[in-house]
PDB file of C-alpha atoms in Angstrom:
ATOM      1  CA  MET A   1      27.175  67.735  29.269  1.00 43.00           C
ATOM      2  CA  LEU A   2      28.957  65.329  31.581  1.00 38.00           C
ATOM      3  CA  ARG A   3      25.629  64.458  33.214  1.00 46.00           C
ATOM      4  CA  VAL A   4      24.072  63.598  29.808  1.00 40.00           C
ATOM      5  CA  PHE A   5      27.048  61.450  28.830  1.00 37.00           C
ATOM      6  CA  SER A   6      26.839  59.616  32.153  1.00 44.00           C
ATOM      7  CA  SER A   7      23.130  58.881  31.594  1.00 45.00           C
ATOM      8  CA  VAL A   8      23.743  57.530  28.083  1.00 38.00           C
ATOM      9  CA  LEU A   9      26.625  55.363  29.298  1.00 39.00           C
ATOM     10  CA  ALA A  10      24.508  53.972  32.126  1.00 44.00           C
ATOM     11  CA  ALA A  11      21.673  53.107  29.717  1.00 43.00           C
ATOM     12  CA  PHE A  12      24.120  51.351  27.395  1.00 40.00           C
ATOM     13  CA  ILE A  13      25.573  49.283  30.245  1.00 39.00           C
ATOM     14  CA  ILE A  14      22.098  48.236  31.445  1.00 39.00           C
ATOM     15  CA  GLY A  15      21.012  47.285  27.916  1.00 41.00           C
ATOM     16  CA  PHE A  16      24.188  45.266  27.282  1.00 35.00           C
ATOM     17  CA  THR A  17      23.747  43.437  30.605  1.00 37.00           C
ATOM     18  CA  VAL A  18      20.144  42.480  29.790  1.00 33.00           C
ATOM     19  CA  LEU A  19      21.122  41.169  26.356  1.00 31.00           C
ATOM     20  CA  SER A  20      23.993  39.187  27.840  1.00 35.00           C
ATOM     21  CA  CYS A  21      21.678  37.530  30.328  1.00 36.00           C
ATOM     22  CA  MET A  22      19.258  36.634  27.578  1.00 35.00           C
ATOM     23  CA  GLY A  23      21.985  34.819  25.665  1.00 36.00           C
ATOM     24  CA  THR A  24      22.104  34.245  21.920  1.00 33.00           C
ATOM     25  CA  PRO A  25      18.614  33.774  20.500  1.00 33.00           C
ATOM     26  CA  GLU A  26      17.980  30.319  19.088  1.00 35.00           C
ATOM     27  CA  LYS A  27      17.531  30.003  15.365  1.00 34.00           C
ATOM     28  CA  SER A  28      14.095  28.969  14.185  1.00 32.00           C
ATOM     29  CA  PRO A  29      13.947  25.356  13.000  1.00 34.00           C
ATOM     30  CA  GLU A  30      11.737  26.449  10.136  1.00 35.00           C
ATOM     31  CA  LYS A  31      14.254  29.034   8.973  1.00 34.00           C
ATOM     32  CA  GLU A  32      17.052  26.509   9.240  1.00 35.00           C
ATOM     33  CA  GLY A  33      15.082  23.937   7.289  1.00 40.00           C
ATOM     34  CA  ALA A  34      15.281  21.454  10.173  1.00 47.00           C
ATOM     35  CA  ASP A  35      12.827  18.564  10.205  1.00 63.00           C
ATOM     36  CA  SER A  36      10.630  17.839  13.209  1.00 65.00           C
ATOM     37  CA  ALA A  37      11.252  14.107  12.820  1.00 73.00           C
ATOM     38  CA  THR A  38      14.929  14.529  13.704  1.00 68.00           C
ATOM     39  CA  GLY A  39      14.334  15.261  17.371  1.00 72.00           C
ATOM     40  CA  ARG A  40      12.053  12.238  17.718  1.00 81.00           C
ATOM     41  CA  ALA A  41      14.615   9.654  16.625  1.00 91.00           C
ATOM     42  CA  PRO A  42      17.486   8.139  18.642  1.00 94.00           C
ATOM     43  CA  ALA A  43      21.092   8.542  17.549  1.00 91.00           C
ATOM     44  CA  SER A  44      21.740   4.904  16.636  1.00 94.00           C
ATOM     45  CA  ALA A  45      20.010   1.864  15.188  1.00 96.00           C
ATOM     46  CA  GLU A  46      20.729  -0.065  18.395  1.00 96.00           C
ATOM     47  CA  ALA A  47      18.743   2.468  20.451  1.00 96.00           C
ATOM     48  CA  VAL A  48      15.424   2.124  18.622  1.00 97.00           C
ATOM     49  CA  LYS A  49      12.360   0.813  20.466  1.00 97.00           C
ATOM     50  CA  PRO A  50      10.017  -0.500  17.787  1.00 98.00           C
ATOM     51  CA  LEU A  51       6.376  -1.399  18.239  1.00 98.00           C
ATOM     52  CA  GLY A  52       5.731  -5.104  18.551  1.00 97.00           C
ATOM     53  CA  GLU A  53       3.062  -7.782  18.459  1.00 97.00           C
ATOM     54  CA  GLY A  54      -0.157  -6.677  20.147  1.00 97.00           C
ATOM     55  CA  ASP A  55       0.459  -2.959  19.624  1.00 98.00           C
ATOM     56  CA  MET A  56      -1.833  -0.889  17.442  1.00 98.00           C
ATOM     57  CA  ALA A  57      -0.154   0.145  14.221  1.00 98.00           C
ATOM     58  CA  PRO A  58       0.194   3.921  13.819  1.00 97.00           C
ATOM     59  CA  VAL A  59      -2.077   5.822  11.465  1.00 97.00           C
ATOM     60  CA  VAL A  60       0.112   8.341   9.662  1.00 97.00           C
ATOM     61  CA  PRO A  61       0.329   9.538   6.054  1.00 97.00           C
ATOM     62  CA  VAL A  62       2.543   7.859   3.480  1.00 98.00           C
ATOM     63  CA  TYR A  63       2.843   8.615  -0.227  1.00 97.00           C
ATOM     64  CA  THR A  64       2.282   6.759  -3.477  1.00 95.00           C
ATOM     65  CA  THR A  65       4.777   6.772  -6.340  1.00 91.00           C
ATOM     66  CA  ALA A  66       2.647   9.574  -7.835  1.00 92.00           C
ATOM     67  CA  GLY A  67       3.120  11.653  -4.678  1.00 94.00           C
ATOM     68  CA  GLU A  68      -0.444  11.217  -3.429  1.00 96.00           C
ATOM     69  CA  GLU A  69      -0.931  11.174   0.340  1.00 97.00           C
ATOM     70  CA  VAL A  70      -2.568   8.048   1.763  1.00 97.00           C
ATOM     71  CA  SER A  71      -3.361   7.245   5.385  1.00 97.00           C
ATOM     72  CA  LEU A  72      -1.939   3.978   6.671  1.00 97.00           C
ATOM     73  CA  GLY A  73      -5.293   3.517   8.379  1.00 96.00           C
ATOM     74  CA  LYS A  74      -7.011   3.276   5.009  1.00 96.00           C
ATOM     75  CA  ILE A  75      -4.416   0.752   3.858  1.00 97.00           C
ATOM     76  CA  TYR A  76      -5.020  -1.502   6.874  1.00 97.00           C
ATOM     77  CA  GLU A  77      -8.760  -1.476   6.144  1.00 96.00           C
ATOM     78  CA  ASN A  78      -8.124  -2.905   2.662  1.00 94.00           C
ATOM     79  CA  GLY A  79      -7.016  -6.223   4.112  1.00 94.00           C
ATOM     80  CA  PRO A  80      -4.301  -7.941   6.155  1.00 96.00           C
ATOM     81  CA  THR A  81      -1.070  -6.093   5.448  1.00 97.00           C
ATOM     82  CA  VAL A  82       2.534  -7.180   5.225  1.00 98.00           C
ATOM     83  CA  LEU A  83       4.338  -3.905   5.843  1.00 98.00           C
ATOM     84  CA  ILE A  84       8.042  -3.741   5.029  1.00 98.00           C
ATOM     85  CA  PHE A  85      10.387  -0.960   6.090  1.00 98.00           C
ATOM     86  CA  TYR A  86      13.583  -0.732   4.048  1.00 97.00           C
ATOM     87  CA  ARG A  87      16.389   1.834   3.781  1.00 97.00           C
ATOM     88  CA  GLY A  88      16.045   2.754   0.116  1.00 95.00           C
ATOM     89  CA  GLY A  89      16.679   1.677  -3.433  1.00 92.00           C
ATOM     90  CA  TRP A  90      20.387   2.441  -3.019  1.00 94.00           C
ATOM     91  CA  CYS A  91      20.828  -0.341  -0.431  1.00 95.00           C
ATOM     92  CA  PRO A  92      21.878  -3.697  -1.994  1.00 94.00           C
ATOM     93  CA  TYR A  93      20.628  -5.655   1.031  1.00 96.00           C
ATOM     94  CA  CYS A  94      17.228  -3.992   0.649  1.00 95.00           C
ATOM     95  CA  SER A  95      17.111  -4.780  -3.068  1.00 92.00           C
ATOM     96  CA  LYS A  96      17.899  -8.418  -2.311  1.00 94.00           C
ATOM     97  CA  HIS A  97      15.158  -8.537   0.313  1.00 95.00           C
ATOM     98  CA  LEU A  98      12.583  -6.948  -2.002  1.00 94.00           C
ATOM     99  CA  ALA A  99      13.488  -9.459  -4.700  1.00 93.00           C
ATOM    100  CA  ASP A 100      13.095 -12.299  -2.186  1.00 95.00           C
ATOM    101  CA  LEU A 101       9.581 -11.085  -1.378  1.00 95.00           C
ATOM    102  CA  ARG A 102       8.639 -11.671  -4.991  1.00 93.00           C
ATOM    103  CA  ASN A 103       9.029 -15.404  -4.332  1.00 94.00           C
ATOM    104  CA  VAL A 104       6.087 -15.401  -1.918  1.00 96.00           C
ATOM    105  CA  GLU A 105       4.104 -12.477  -3.260  1.00 95.00           C
ATOM    106  CA  ALA A 106       1.592 -14.616  -5.206  1.00 95.00           C
ATOM    107  CA  ARG A 107       0.927 -16.906  -2.238  1.00 96.00           C
ATOM    108  CA  LEU A 108       0.449 -13.964   0.112  1.00 96.00           C
ATOM    109  CA  GLU A 109      -1.998 -12.331  -2.279  1.00 94.00           C
ATOM    110  CA  GLU A 110      -3.885 -15.618  -2.744  1.00 94.00           C
ATOM    111  CA  GLU A 111      -4.415 -15.690   1.006  1.00 93.00           C
ATOM    112  CA  GLY A 112      -5.720 -12.117   1.041  1.00 94.00           C
ATOM    113  CA  PHE A 113      -2.598 -10.200   2.041  1.00 97.00           C
ATOM    114  CA  GLN A 114      -1.373  -6.974   0.526  1.00 96.00           C
ATOM    115  CA  ILE A 115       2.326  -6.086   0.565  1.00 96.00           C
ATOM    116  CA  ILE A 116       3.422  -2.501   1.148  1.00 97.00           C
ATOM    117  CA  ALA A 117       7.135  -1.624   1.158  1.00 96.00           C
ATOM    118  CA  LEU A 118       8.051   1.733   2.728  1.00 97.00           C
ATOM    119  CA  SER A 119      11.315   3.633   2.375  1.00 97.00           C
ATOM    120  CA  PRO A 120      12.555   7.227   2.845  1.00 97.00           C
ATOM    121  CA  ASP A 121      13.036   7.600  -0.927  1.00 96.00           C
ATOM    122  CA  ARG A 122      11.059  10.355  -2.640  1.00 94.00           C
ATOM    123  CA  PRO A 123       7.990   9.187  -4.624  1.00 94.00           C
ATOM    124  CA  GLU A 124       9.634   9.840  -7.987  1.00 91.00           C
ATOM    125  CA  LEU A 125      12.569   7.602  -7.069  1.00 92.00           C
ATOM    126  CA  LEU A 126      10.163   4.813  -6.164  1.00 89.00           C
ATOM    127  CA  SER A 127       8.375   5.242  -9.459  1.00 77.00           C
ATOM    128  CA  SER A 128      11.574   4.645 -11.421  1.00 72.00           C
ATOM    129  CA  ALA A 129      12.511   1.695  -9.153  1.00 67.00           C
ATOM    130  CA  THR A 130       9.142   0.065  -9.805  1.00 64.00           C
ATOM    131  CA  GLU A 131       9.630   0.394 -13.548  1.00 61.00           C
ATOM    132  CA  GLN A 132      13.184  -0.916 -13.364  1.00 66.00           C
ATOM    133  CA  HIS A 133      12.541  -3.960 -11.176  1.00 62.00           C
ATOM    134  CA  ASP A 134       8.907  -4.703 -11.992  1.00 69.00           C
ATOM    135  CA  TYR A 135       7.874  -5.176  -8.369  1.00 74.00           C
ATOM    136  CA  GLY A 136       4.390  -6.633  -8.272  1.00 78.00           C
ATOM    137  CA  TYR A 137       3.618  -5.223  -4.843  1.00 89.00           C
ATOM    138  CA  GLN A 138       3.384  -1.553  -3.937  1.00 91.00           C
ATOM    139  CA  LEU A 139       6.345   0.631  -3.020  1.00 94.00           C
ATOM    140  CA  MET A 140       5.397   3.703  -1.005  1.00 96.00           C
ATOM    141  CA  SER A 141       7.326   6.684   0.286  1.00 97.00           C
ATOM    142  CA  ASP A 142       7.905   7.690   3.886  1.00 97.00           C
ATOM    143  CA  PHE A 143      10.118  10.618   2.899  1.00 96.00           C
ATOM    144  CA  THR A 144       8.877  12.609   5.903  1.00 96.00           C
ATOM    145  CA  ALA A 145       9.993   9.734   8.205  1.00 96.00           C
ATOM    146  CA  ASP A 146       6.663  10.016  10.044  1.00 96.00           C
ATOM    147  CA  ALA A 147       5.911   6.298   9.714  1.00 97.00           C
ATOM    148  CA  ALA A 148       9.421   5.224  10.724  1.00 97.00           C
ATOM    149  CA  VAL A 149       9.235   7.476  13.783  1.00 97.00           C
ATOM    150  CA  ALA A 150       5.709   6.342  14.708  1.00 97.00           C
ATOM    151  CA  PHE A 151       6.695   2.658  14.526  1.00 98.00           C
ATOM    152  CA  GLY A 152       9.805   3.360  16.631  1.00 98.00           C
ATOM    153  CA  LEU A 153      12.173   2.307  13.844  1.00 98.00           C
ATOM    154  CA  ALA A 154      13.743   5.671  12.977  1.00 98.00           C
ATOM    155  CA  PHE A 155      17.284   6.628  13.929  1.00 97.00           C
ATOM    156  CA  ARG A 156      19.575   9.525  13.075  1.00 96.00           C
ATOM    157  CA  VAL A 157      22.433   8.523  10.806  1.00 96.00           C
ATOM    158  CA  PRO A 158      25.792   9.550  12.355  1.00 94.00           C
ATOM    159  CA  GLU A 159      27.683  12.315  10.565  1.00 94.00           C
ATOM    160  CA  LYS A 160      30.660   9.998  10.025  1.00 95.00           C
ATOM    161  CA  THR A 161      28.411   7.546   8.186  1.00 95.00           C
ATOM    162  CA  LEU A 162      26.811  10.344   6.169  1.00 95.00           C
ATOM    163  CA  ALA A 163      30.261  11.514   5.095  1.00 95.00           C
ATOM    164  CA  ARG A 164      31.160   7.999   3.999  1.00 95.00           C
ATOM    165  CA  TYR A 165      27.937   7.752   2.016  1.00 95.00           C
ATOM    166  CA  ARG A 166      28.626  11.089   0.324  1.00 95.00           C
ATOM    167  CA  SER A 167      32.106   9.921  -0.649  1.00 96.00           C
ATOM    168  CA  HIS A 168      30.388   7.113  -2.564  1.00 95.00           C
ATOM    169  CA  GLY A 169      27.929   9.466  -4.228  1.00 95.00           C
ATOM    170  CA  LEU A 170      25.003   8.801  -1.893  1.00 96.00           C
ATOM    171  CA  ASP A 171      23.197  11.850  -0.505  1.00 95.00           C
ATOM    172  CA  LEU A 172      20.369  10.843   1.848  1.00 95.00           C
ATOM    173  CA  THR A 173      19.033  14.398   1.927  1.00 94.00           C
ATOM    174  CA  ALA A 174      18.699  14.416  -1.846  1.00 95.00           C
ATOM    175  CA  ARG A 175      16.991  11.016  -1.843  1.00 95.00           C
ATOM    176  CA  SER A 176      14.342  11.981   0.702  1.00 95.00           C
ATOM    177  CA  GLY A 177      14.126  15.671  -0.161  1.00 94.00           C
ATOM    178  CA  ARG A 178      14.247  16.388   3.582  1.00 93.00           C
ATOM    179  CA  ARG A 179      17.007  17.324   6.005  1.00 91.00           C
ATOM    180  CA  HIS A 180      16.101  14.861   8.761  1.00 93.00           C
ATOM    181  CA  LYS A 181      18.959  12.415   7.875  1.00 93.00           C
ATOM    182  CA  ILE A 182      16.890   9.556   9.231  1.00 96.00           C
ATOM    183  CA  LEU A 183      16.807   5.923   8.187  1.00 97.00           C
ATOM    184  CA  PRO A 184      14.539   3.145   9.446  1.00 98.00           C
ATOM    185  CA  VAL A 185      15.823  -0.041  10.980  1.00 98.00           C
ATOM    186  CA  PRO A 186      14.702  -2.653   8.408  1.00 98.00           C
ATOM    187  CA  ALA A 187      11.532  -4.366   9.611  1.00 98.00           C
ATOM    188  CA  ALA A 188       8.595  -6.539   8.620  1.00 98.00           C
ATOM    189  CA  TYR A 189       5.119  -6.318  10.173  1.00 98.00           C
ATOM    190  CA  VAL A 190       1.895  -8.240   9.715  1.00 98.00           C
ATOM    191  CA  ILE A 191      -1.091  -6.028  10.520  1.00 97.00           C
ATOM    192  CA  ASN A 192      -4.750  -7.069  10.540  1.00 96.00           C
ATOM    193  CA  ARG A 193      -7.729  -5.085   9.240  1.00 94.00           C
ATOM    194  CA  GLN A 194      -8.293  -3.557  12.678  1.00 95.00           C
ATOM    195  CA  GLY A 195      -4.799  -2.102  12.646  1.00 96.00           C
ATOM    196  CA  MET A 196      -3.310  -4.434  15.257  1.00 97.00           C
ATOM    197  CA  ILE A 197       0.228  -5.713  14.812  1.00 98.00           C
ATOM    198  CA  ARG A 198       0.074  -9.520  14.773  1.00 97.00           C
ATOM    199  CA  PHE A 199       3.726 -10.152  13.906  1.00 98.00           C
ATOM    200  CA  ALA A 200       6.840  -7.990  14.078  1.00 98.00           C
ATOM    201  CA  TYR A 201      10.448  -8.497  13.046  1.00 98.00           C
ATOM    202  CA  TRP A 202      13.293  -5.984  13.054  1.00 97.00           C
ATOM    203  CA  ASN A 203      17.062  -6.089  13.326  1.00 97.00           C
ATOM    204  CA  PRO A 204      19.455  -3.153  13.906  1.00 97.00           C
ATOM    205  CA  ASP A 205      21.948  -5.007  11.711  1.00 97.00           C
ATOM    206  CA  TYR A 206      20.819  -3.851   8.255  1.00 96.00           C
ATOM    207  CA  LYS A 207      22.460  -6.894   6.654  1.00 96.00           C
ATOM    208  CA  GLU A 208      20.018  -9.247   8.385  1.00 96.00           C
ATOM    209  CA  ARG A 209      16.485  -9.601   6.946  1.00 97.00           C
ATOM    210  CA  ILE A 210      13.697 -12.065   7.561  1.00 97.00           C
ATOM    211  CA  ASP A 211      13.554 -14.793   4.934  1.00 97.00           C
ATOM    212  CA  ALA A 212      10.498 -14.423   2.689  1.00 97.00           C
ATOM    213  CA  ARG A 213       9.327 -17.989   3.356  1.00 97.00           C
ATOM    214  CA  LYS A 214       9.508 -17.431   7.122  1.00 97.00           C
ATOM    215  CA  LEU A 215       7.550 -14.212   6.666  1.00 97.00           C
ATOM    216  CA  LEU A 216       4.909 -16.095   4.667  1.00 97.00           C
ATOM    217  CA  GLN A 217       4.548 -18.641   7.442  1.00 96.00           C
ATOM    218  CA  ALA A 218       4.401 -15.923  10.108  1.00 95.00           C
ATOM    219  CA  ALA A 219       1.709 -14.091   8.121  1.00 96.00           C
ATOM    220  CA  ARG A 220      -0.388 -17.267   7.843  1.00 94.00           C
ATOM    221  CA  GLU A 221      -0.135 -17.938  11.563  1.00 93.00           C
ATOM    222  CA  ALA A 222      -0.827 -14.318  12.467  1.00 91.00           C
ATOM    223  CA  VAL A 223      -4.318 -14.247  10.950  1.00 81.00           C
ATOM    224  CA  ARG A 224      -5.548 -17.656  12.158  1.00 73.00           C
TER     225      ARG A 224
END
């Protein structure tokens, strides 16, 4: 009897030792609802490394206000593109910038440009924003943050900032429908039909945006 007990005790000790060496198993990102974009973005706006003039613009999916997936590559092929990255319809600085773009929209279109404005907002939020503000150009959703990551503009919003947003009724997770907690550094790109970036502007300070008239001039010079 003592011999049997000793054998069982020895087996228990060996099993416990093996488990201890293995450590606590990691939780699956899928089970936790984590987003793959999170690990591909730096922890601050100042740490981003965006693509610039002469780089090829990424070809990733974005989404229309109806939720339809569209490749950025197909968009570039439609004509020279002014591509705007903004933080969302909740951001007053973004709303001001989008309104400013309306002042040059007609002239850009006359010269063959299309304007696409991308944000992390879900498609349905963009649909209501379009109806409310009557934007003439197209708002599109990057709720997955794939475009922001691919262009090097994405950063993880600090928890302290997220808490402050929540205290003011802003939930970034609810707005994107994802748990990545990523925002893009606001940016403006001019991209030709071949998908090459001919002009790039970004600023980690979200209060600073390129003036629409300067963007118009940059777009004109970029396609000469």
